[in-house]
Each structure stands twice: as structure tokens, then as C-alpha cells.
Short mmCIF file of C-alpha atoms and ligand atoms in Angstrom, two decimals:
data_model
loop_
_atom_site.label_atom_id
_atom_site.label_comp_id
_atom_site.label_asym_id
_atom_site.label_seq_id
_atom_site.Cartn_x
_atom_site.Cartn_y
_atom_site.Cartn_z
CA MET I 1 10.48 -14.73 17.07
CA ILE I 2 8.14 -16.39 14.54
CA GLU I 3 8.05 -20.14 14.70
CA PHE I 4 6.07 -22.60 12.61
CA ARG I 5 6.08 -26.11 14.10
CA ASN I 6 4.74 -28.77 11.80
CA PHE I 7 1.99 -26.43 10.69
CA SER I 8 -0.69 -27.53 8.21
CA PHE I 9 -3.93 -25.87 7.31
CA LYS I 10 -6.93 -26.89 5.24
CA TYR I 11 -9.65 -24.32 4.60
CA LYS I 12 -13.14 -25.42 5.59
CA ASN I 13 -14.20 -25.61 1.96
CA GLY I 14 -10.78 -26.54 0.61
CA GLU I 15 -10.13 -29.80 -1.19
CA LYS I 16 -6.63 -30.27 0.15
CA ASN I 17 -4.21 -28.66 2.57
CA ALA I 18 -3.37 -25.09 1.60
CA LEU I 19 -0.11 -25.52 3.55
CA SER I 20 1.45 -28.77 4.75
CA GLY I 21 4.08 -29.57 7.34
CA ILE I 22 5.64 -26.12 7.54
CA ASN I 23 8.64 -25.88 9.89
CA LEU I 24 10.30 -22.53 9.94
CA SER I 25 11.70 -19.87 12.19
CA ILE I 26 12.07 -16.24 11.30
CA ASN I 27 14.38 -14.08 13.37
CA LYS I 28 13.68 -10.61 14.63
CA GLY I 29 14.83 -7.98 12.13
CA ASP I 30 14.82 -10.29 9.12
CA PHE I 31 13.57 -9.22 5.68
CA VAL I 32 11.83 -12.22 4.18
CA GLY I 33 10.59 -12.29 0.58
CA VAL I 34 7.94 -14.84 -0.38
CA ILE I 35 7.27 -15.97 -3.93
CA GLY I 36 5.62 -18.90 -5.70
CA ASN I 37 2.87 -19.76 -8.13
CA SER I 38 -0.78 -18.94 -7.76
CA GLY I 39 -2.31 -21.24 -5.16
CA ALA I 40 1.07 -22.15 -3.65
CA GLY I 41 -0.03 -20.99 -0.20
CA LYS I 42 1.63 -17.57 0.09
CA SER I 43 -1.41 -15.67 1.32
CA THR I 44 -2.28 -18.54 3.63
CA PHE I 45 1.23 -18.22 5.08
CA THR I 46 0.69 -14.50 5.78
CA TYR I 47 -2.68 -15.30 7.41
CA ALA I 48 -1.00 -17.79 9.69
CA VAL I 49 1.50 -15.14 10.82
CA ASN I 50 -1.04 -12.38 11.50
CA GLY I 51 -3.63 -14.68 13.08
CA VAL I 52 -6.28 -14.29 10.35
CA ILE I 53 -5.88 -18.07 10.46
CA PRO I 54 -7.41 -19.41 12.69
CA HIS I 55 -9.33 -16.36 13.95
CA HIS I 56 -11.04 -15.41 10.70
CA PHE I 57 -10.89 -18.46 8.42
CA GLU I 58 -12.28 -21.73 9.65
CA GLY I 59 -10.55 -24.97 8.80
CA ASP I 60 -8.34 -27.77 10.07
CA PHE I 61 -5.34 -26.34 11.88
CA TYR I 62 -2.47 -28.67 12.76
CA GLY I 63 0.77 -27.92 14.57
CA GLU I 64 1.71 -24.59 16.12
CA VAL I 65 2.49 -21.05 15.09
CA ILE I 66 4.24 -18.98 17.73
CA VAL I 67 4.58 -15.23 17.22
CA ASN I 68 6.56 -13.23 19.79
CA GLY I 69 6.13 -16.06 22.26
CA GLU I 70 2.35 -16.26 21.77
CA ASP I 71 0.57 -19.26 20.35
CA THR I 72 -1.64 -17.72 17.64
CA VAL I 73 -4.51 -20.07 18.41
CA GLU I 74 -4.64 -18.89 22.02
CA ALA I 75 -3.77 -15.21 21.57
CA SER I 76 -6.64 -12.84 20.84
CA PRO I 77 -6.72 -11.14 17.42
CA SER I 78 -6.29 -7.73 19.07
CA LYS I 79 -3.23 -8.91 20.98
CA LEU I 80 -1.73 -10.31 17.78
CA ALA I 81 -2.47 -7.07 15.97
CA LEU I 82 -0.20 -5.30 18.46
CA SER I 83 2.80 -7.27 17.26
CA VAL I 84 1.92 -7.91 13.61
CA GLY I 85 0.84 -5.19 11.19
CA SER I 86 -0.71 -6.24 7.87
CA VAL I 87 -0.81 -4.59 4.45
CA PHE I 88 -2.62 -5.98 1.41
CA GLN I 89 -2.65 -5.61 -2.34
CA ASP I 90 -6.09 -4.00 -2.53
CA ILE I 91 -4.96 -0.47 -1.78
CA ASP I 92 -8.36 1.24 -1.63
CA GLY I 93 -9.97 -1.62 0.25
CA GLN I 94 -7.71 -1.15 3.27
CA MET I 95 -8.25 2.60 3.69
CA VAL I 96 -10.87 3.76 6.15
CA ALA I 97 -10.53 7.56 6.18
CA SER I 98 -10.77 10.17 3.45
CA VAL I 99 -7.85 12.36 4.59
CA VAL I 100 -4.30 11.04 5.10
CA GLU I 101 -3.92 12.35 8.66
CA ASP I 102 -7.21 10.69 9.69
CA GLU I 103 -6.09 7.37 8.25
CA LEU I 104 -3.20 7.34 10.75
CA LEU I 105 -5.31 8.85 13.54
CA PHE I 106 -7.97 6.18 13.20
CA GLY I 107 -5.61 3.29 13.96
CA LEU I 108 -3.86 5.11 16.80
CA GLU I 109 -7.14 5.96 18.53
CA ASN I 110 -8.46 2.47 17.99
CA PHE I 111 -5.39 0.98 19.63
CA GLY I 112 -5.79 3.31 22.59
CA VAL I 113 -2.57 5.26 22.07
CA PRO I 114 -2.64 8.18 24.57
CA HIS I 115 -3.78 11.45 22.99
CA ASN I 116 -0.66 13.40 23.89
CA GLU I 117 1.42 10.80 22.03
CA ILE I 118 -0.64 10.70 18.86
CA GLU I 119 0.60 13.95 17.31
CA THR I 120 4.27 12.98 17.67
CA ARG I 121 3.63 9.52 16.25
CA ILE I 122 1.88 10.92 13.18
CA SER I 123 4.45 13.59 12.43
CA ASP I 124 7.38 11.24 13.12
CA ILE I 125 6.19 8.51 10.80
CA LEU I 126 5.18 10.88 7.98
CA LYS I 127 8.59 12.51 8.22
CA MET I 128 10.42 9.21 8.33
CA VAL I 129 8.78 7.90 5.17
CA GLY I 130 9.02 11.30 3.47
CA ILE I 131 5.33 12.02 2.94
CA GLU I 132 4.80 14.99 5.31
CA ASP I 133 3.49 16.98 2.34
CA LEU I 134 0.61 14.52 1.95
CA ARG I 135 -0.66 14.94 5.51
CA TYR I 136 -3.78 16.99 4.72
CA ARG I 137 -4.43 15.54 1.26
CA ASN I 138 -7.61 13.73 0.35
CA ILE I 139 -6.71 10.07 -0.15
CA SER I 140 -8.81 9.80 -3.31
CA THR I 141 -6.50 12.33 -5.00
CA LEU I 142 -3.30 10.35 -4.36
CA SER I 143 -1.44 8.09 -6.79
CA GLY I 144 -1.41 4.33 -6.12
CA GLY I 145 2.15 4.48 -4.79
CA GLN I 146 1.34 7.40 -2.49
CA LYS I 147 -1.75 5.59 -1.19
CA GLN I 148 0.24 2.47 -0.43
CA LYS I 149 2.82 4.57 1.43
CA VAL I 150 -0.01 6.02 3.51
CA ALA I 151 -1.44 2.55 4.19
CA ILE I 152 1.97 1.28 5.33
CA SER I 153 2.55 4.39 7.47
CA ALA I 154 -0.81 3.91 9.18
CA VAL I 155 0.19 0.39 10.15
CA VAL I 156 3.74 1.34 11.15
CA ALA I 157 2.42 4.16 13.36
CA LEU I 158 1.13 1.40 15.65
CA MET I 159 4.75 0.25 16.09
CA PRO I 160 4.39 -3.42 15.24
CA ASP I 161 7.43 -5.72 15.59
CA ILE I 162 6.48 -7.51 12.41
CA LEU I 163 5.04 -6.21 9.14
CA VAL I 164 3.35 -8.69 6.82
CA LEU I 165 2.58 -7.53 3.28
CA ASP I 166 0.70 -9.55 0.67
CA GLU I 167 1.58 -8.28 -2.82
CA PRO I 168 1.69 -4.61 -1.79
CA THR I 169 2.95 -3.53 -5.23
CA ALA I 170 0.51 -5.54 -7.37
CA GLU I 171 -1.30 -2.40 -8.52
CA LEU I 172 1.83 -0.26 -8.87
CA ASP I 173 4.22 0.61 -11.72
CA PRO I 174 7.89 -0.45 -11.46
CA GLN I 175 9.10 2.87 -10.10
CA SER I 176 6.48 3.05 -7.33
CA SER I 177 7.09 -0.61 -6.54
CA HIS I 178 10.78 0.13 -6.06
CA GLN I 179 9.91 3.06 -3.80
CA ILE I 180 7.70 0.84 -1.64
CA PHE I 181 10.52 -1.67 -1.24
CA SER I 182 12.98 1.12 -0.38
CA MET I 183 10.53 2.24 2.27
CA LEU I 184 10.33 -1.31 3.65
CA ARG I 185 14.12 -1.50 3.77
CA MET I 186 14.28 1.76 5.70
CA LEU I 187 11.67 0.52 8.21
CA ASN I 188 13.60 -2.73 8.55
CA GLU I 189 16.94 -1.02 9.09
CA LYS I 190 15.92 2.05 11.11
CA MET I 191 13.11 0.60 13.24
CA GLY I 192 14.20 -3.04 13.26
CA ILE I 193 10.78 -4.15 12.01
CA THR I 194 10.75 -7.74 10.74
CA ILE I 195 9.43 -7.70 7.17
CA ILE I 196 7.59 -10.56 5.49
CA VAL I 197 6.53 -9.62 1.98
CA VAL I 198 4.81 -11.64 -0.74
CA GLU I 199 5.75 -10.29 -4.17
CA GLN I 200 5.56 -11.54 -7.76
CA LYS I 201 8.42 -9.41 -9.05
CA ILE I 202 11.38 -11.64 -8.27
CA MET I 203 14.01 -9.04 -9.17
CA LEU I 204 12.62 -6.69 -6.52
CA LEU I 205 12.44 -9.46 -3.96
CA SER I 206 15.96 -10.64 -4.57
CA GLU I 207 17.35 -7.13 -4.46
CA PHE I 208 15.75 -6.25 -1.11
CA SER I 209 15.25 -9.51 0.83
CA LYS I 210 17.78 -11.03 3.17
CA ARG I 211 16.00 -14.36 2.91
CA LEU I 212 13.79 -15.79 0.16
CA LEU I 213 11.09 -18.41 0.66
CA ILE I 214 9.79 -20.07 -2.48
CA PHE I 215 6.47 -21.82 -2.01
CA ASN I 216 5.14 -24.58 -4.21
CA GLU I 217 1.92 -26.52 -3.75
CA GLY I 218 1.62 -25.82 -0.05
CA ASN I 219 5.26 -26.54 0.77
CA ILE I 220 8.45 -24.53 1.14
CA TYR I 221 10.39 -25.45 -1.98
CA LEU I 222 13.48 -23.32 -1.42
CA ASP I 223 14.65 -21.28 1.58
CA GLY I 224 17.84 -19.26 1.76
CA SER I 225 19.58 -16.04 0.87
CA PRO I 226 18.72 -14.70 -2.61
CA GLN I 227 22.19 -15.76 -3.79
CA GLU I 228 21.60 -19.33 -2.58
CA VAL I 229 18.07 -19.63 -3.88
CA LEU I 230 18.85 -18.18 -7.31
CA LYS I 231 21.95 -20.20 -8.07
CA ASP I 232 19.99 -22.92 -9.87
CA THR I 233 17.85 -21.45 -12.67
CA SER I 234 16.41 -24.83 -13.69
CA LYS I 235 15.24 -25.60 -10.17
CA LEU I 236 13.12 -22.46 -10.28
CA GLN I 237 11.93 -23.16 -13.82
CA GLU I 238 10.75 -26.60 -12.73
CA ILE I 239 8.04 -24.97 -10.65
CA GLY I 240 7.41 -22.14 -13.10
CA VAL I 241 9.14 -19.37 -11.19
CA ASN I 242 11.24 -17.06 -13.35
CA CYS I 243 14.79 -16.42 -12.27
CA PRO I 244 15.84 -12.74 -12.55
CA ARG I 245 17.72 -12.23 -15.82
CA VAL I 246 20.96 -11.19 -14.14
CA ALA I 247 20.88 -14.39 -12.06
CA SER I 248 20.08 -16.58 -15.10
CA LEU I 249 22.95 -14.96 -16.98
CA ALA I 250 25.29 -15.62 -14.04
CA ASN I 251 24.20 -19.25 -13.95
CA ILE I 252 24.87 -19.69 -17.69
CA LEU I 253 28.29 -18.09 -17.34
CA LYS I 254 29.04 -20.39 -14.40
CA ASP I 255 28.03 -23.45 -16.40
CA ARG I 256 30.46 -22.34 -19.10
CA LYS I 257 33.17 -21.78 -16.48
CA LEU I 258 33.38 -18.11 -17.35
CA TYR I 259 32.33 -16.90 -13.90
CA SER I 260 32.67 -18.31 -10.42
CA GLY I 261 31.58 -15.53 -8.06
CA GLU I 262 28.29 -14.83 -6.27
CA VAL I 263 25.03 -14.69 -8.18
CA PRO I 264 24.21 -10.98 -8.58
CA VAL I 265 20.85 -9.88 -7.21
CA ASN I 266 20.88 -6.31 -8.49
CA ILE I 267 22.40 -4.14 -11.21
CA ASP I 268 25.45 -3.23 -9.13
CA GLY I 269 26.16 -6.92 -8.61
CA ALA I 270 25.73 -7.52 -12.33
CA GLU I 271 28.26 -4.80 -13.06
CA VAL I 272 30.79 -6.39 -10.71
CA MET I 273 30.22 -9.72 -12.47
CA VAL I 274 30.64 -8.29 -15.96
CA ARG I 275 33.79 -6.37 -14.99
CA SER I 276 35.33 -9.49 -13.44
CA ILE I 277 34.73 -11.40 -16.69
CA ILE I 278 36.12 -8.63 -18.91
CA LYS I 279 39.30 -8.61 -16.82
N1 LIG C 1 -11.05 -19.10 1.62
C1 LIG C 1 -10.64 -20.22 1.05
N2 LIG C 1 -11.43 -21.34 1.05
C2 LIG C 1 -11.01 -22.49 0.49
N3 LIG C 1 -9.80 -22.66 -0.10
C3 LIG C 1 -8.99 -21.59 -0.14
C4 LIG C 1 -9.37 -20.32 0.43
N4 LIG C 1 -8.35 -19.45 0.23
C5 LIG C 1 -7.39 -20.13 -0.42
N5 LIG C 1 -7.76 -21.42 -0.65
C6 LIG C 1 -6.95 -22.47 -1.31
O1 LIG C 1 -5.72 -22.62 -0.59
C7 LIG C 1 -4.62 -22.79 -1.48
C8 LIG C 1 -3.58 -21.72 -1.22
O2 LIG C 1 -4.15 -20.45 -1.54
P1 LIG C 1 -3.40 -19.07 -1.29
O3 LIG C 1 -4.40 -17.99 -1.47
O4 LIG C 1 -2.66 -19.13 0.00
O5 LIG C 1 -2.36 -19.08 -2.51
P2 LIG C 1 -1.39 -17.90 -3.01
O6 LIG C 1 -0.02 -18.49 -3.11
O7 LIG C 1 -1.54 -16.71 -2.17
O8 LIG C 1 -1.94 -17.63 -4.50
P3 LIG C 1 -2.02 -16.24 -5.33
O9 LIG C 1 -0.65 -16.04 -5.94
O10 LIG C 1 -3.03 -16.55 -6.39
O11 LIG C 1 -2.44 -15.15 -4.42
C9 LIG C 1 -5.22 -22.77 -2.89
O12 LIG C 1 -5.41 -24.10 -3.30
C10 LIG C 1 -6.55 -22.07 -2.71
O13 LIG C 1 -7.50 -22.52 -3.65
MG1 LIG C 2 -2.19 -14.75 -2.52
#
């Protein structure tokens, strides 16, 4: 449902391609985690999915990006916004209203959702993500994690097929970050929304993603399930990406022939690994 065909992009004022020769398809319902160094092209990748490139940033666009059957160059930004919802790291910058309910209302009215449908949409989404109690709160009084939940709810209320998030937990503590990812998993599983999330915390990404994309210098360096991508610690170190500690430990134990199972991507997996070794 998302297809990159030989896609390259160079920003108007850029010195070199921000992304080069990207070929990729992402299936409906996938949960894709994106990681890589600063300047690797992660944000550029999200802009290519949601149409910010080419509709907002000028530059040299090569190849094709097809989202839900639409060529992003030809589709209008408003049409693309119907299928792709976007969430960013700057939590306050993406809020438009002062009260939670109005934040959701604003998007729904803007997208022309019929009035008799709006109330159900708002109450359903707030209930689903477990923030009904925040409905009448002033946004400025919420915690960072609560605000980000509101921002995501406002986008999800528009029922996009795809949700693109660029470092949504950058301003959040570990516990709130985990809650945001749990919320994304629920939206992925219950509503079938395709998730594409850029995130620096690799442990979170590997725990929640079904597929990991590692970007390096404008290219896709590794692409596969977390277990596949994390099975070579040194390959990640080569480009300065840290492997989660449980995965590094598994790789060391494998090298020493003490373990031969799957690379664990969460604490439960680590426990299974340790128990199998103790046996
Ligand atoms: N508006 C712009 N104009 C010119 N060059 C840009 C622009 N935005 C990004 N670039 C360049 O494109 C390349 C990719 O940048 P991008 O923002 O996609 O990286 P990133 O992986 O998201 O990095 P970070 O982890 O720092 O957010 C970099 O070389 C960057 O300098
Ligand atoms: Mg970025």
C-alpha cells in the first residue's frame, strides 16, 4: 500500500541527496520502526510518505512514491492527508486548540466530517485510548505524555489508513514513551492502522515494531524483523547505532556457542533466553 520506486530526493538548498535510490514496499497493517543517525534521512522519509515532499519542500524528486494507489506528486495534499496522518516530536507546536475536546473537533470540522458523526468519533477515540477524563482539560495543564496522546487521538479521529510519527517520544520520559508505543500498538491491532514511527530508543522500537528500517547516509542499511536486524551487533556499531543490551548479550552468547535461539527483543524474550541457558 506504500511503494517507493527508485526514489531519490535532494532539498533545494541541500548539498547532496537526502535519500537515494529507495525501493521499498510497506504492507497495510504493518508496524514499521525507523532508526538511524542524525542526517540519515529519516524525517525526509516520513515527508515522502505524507506528501510534505514534494508539496511543501522544493527540491529534485526522482522516482515514484505511491500511497494507497496515489502517486504523491499528483495527489493533492488534502487528499493525501485523508490517508496519512502525521505526528511530530514538537508536541506543543502541533496543537491548535486550548481544550482537548476542541483539538479533536478542529480536525474533524476541517475535514468536513458530518456534524452528527463528530460526537461519536470524539467519544469513541478518547475511550479507546483511555483519556476520556482529559476531554475538558486545558491542554496547557497536561503532562507531555498526555499531550502527545491527545495529538495522536486528534489525528486518529480522522481515521487515516497510515500514521506517520517522527520521534513522537523525544520529549518524553521512558514510562510515557512506553505508553505512547502501547497506544500505537493498540491502534495498529484494533484499527488496522499502518504505523511508521521514527524513534531513537532502539529498545522501544525493537519491542513494538514488526519491521525495522535502519537508515544510513540516505540509504536503507538494514531492513527486516527486529530479530533479523539485531542479530549482528557489529553491523549496527559500524554505523553508530546501538544494539539493545539484551540483543548484544544474545549475540555474545551466540558467538560463544552458549545460545542458539532467537535474539530477544524485550525482557520476556531475555528471560526465555536466560532460562534456556541455565537449563
Ligand atoms: N530543509 C532542508 N534543506 C536542505 N537540506 C535539508 C533540509 N532538511 C534536511 N536536509 C538534509 O537532508 C539530509 C537528511 O535529513 P533528515 O532531516 O531527513 O535526517 P534525519 O535522519 O531525520 O536526522 P535527525 O535524526 O537529526 O532528525 C541531511 O543531510 C540534512 O542536512
Ligand atoms: Mg529527523
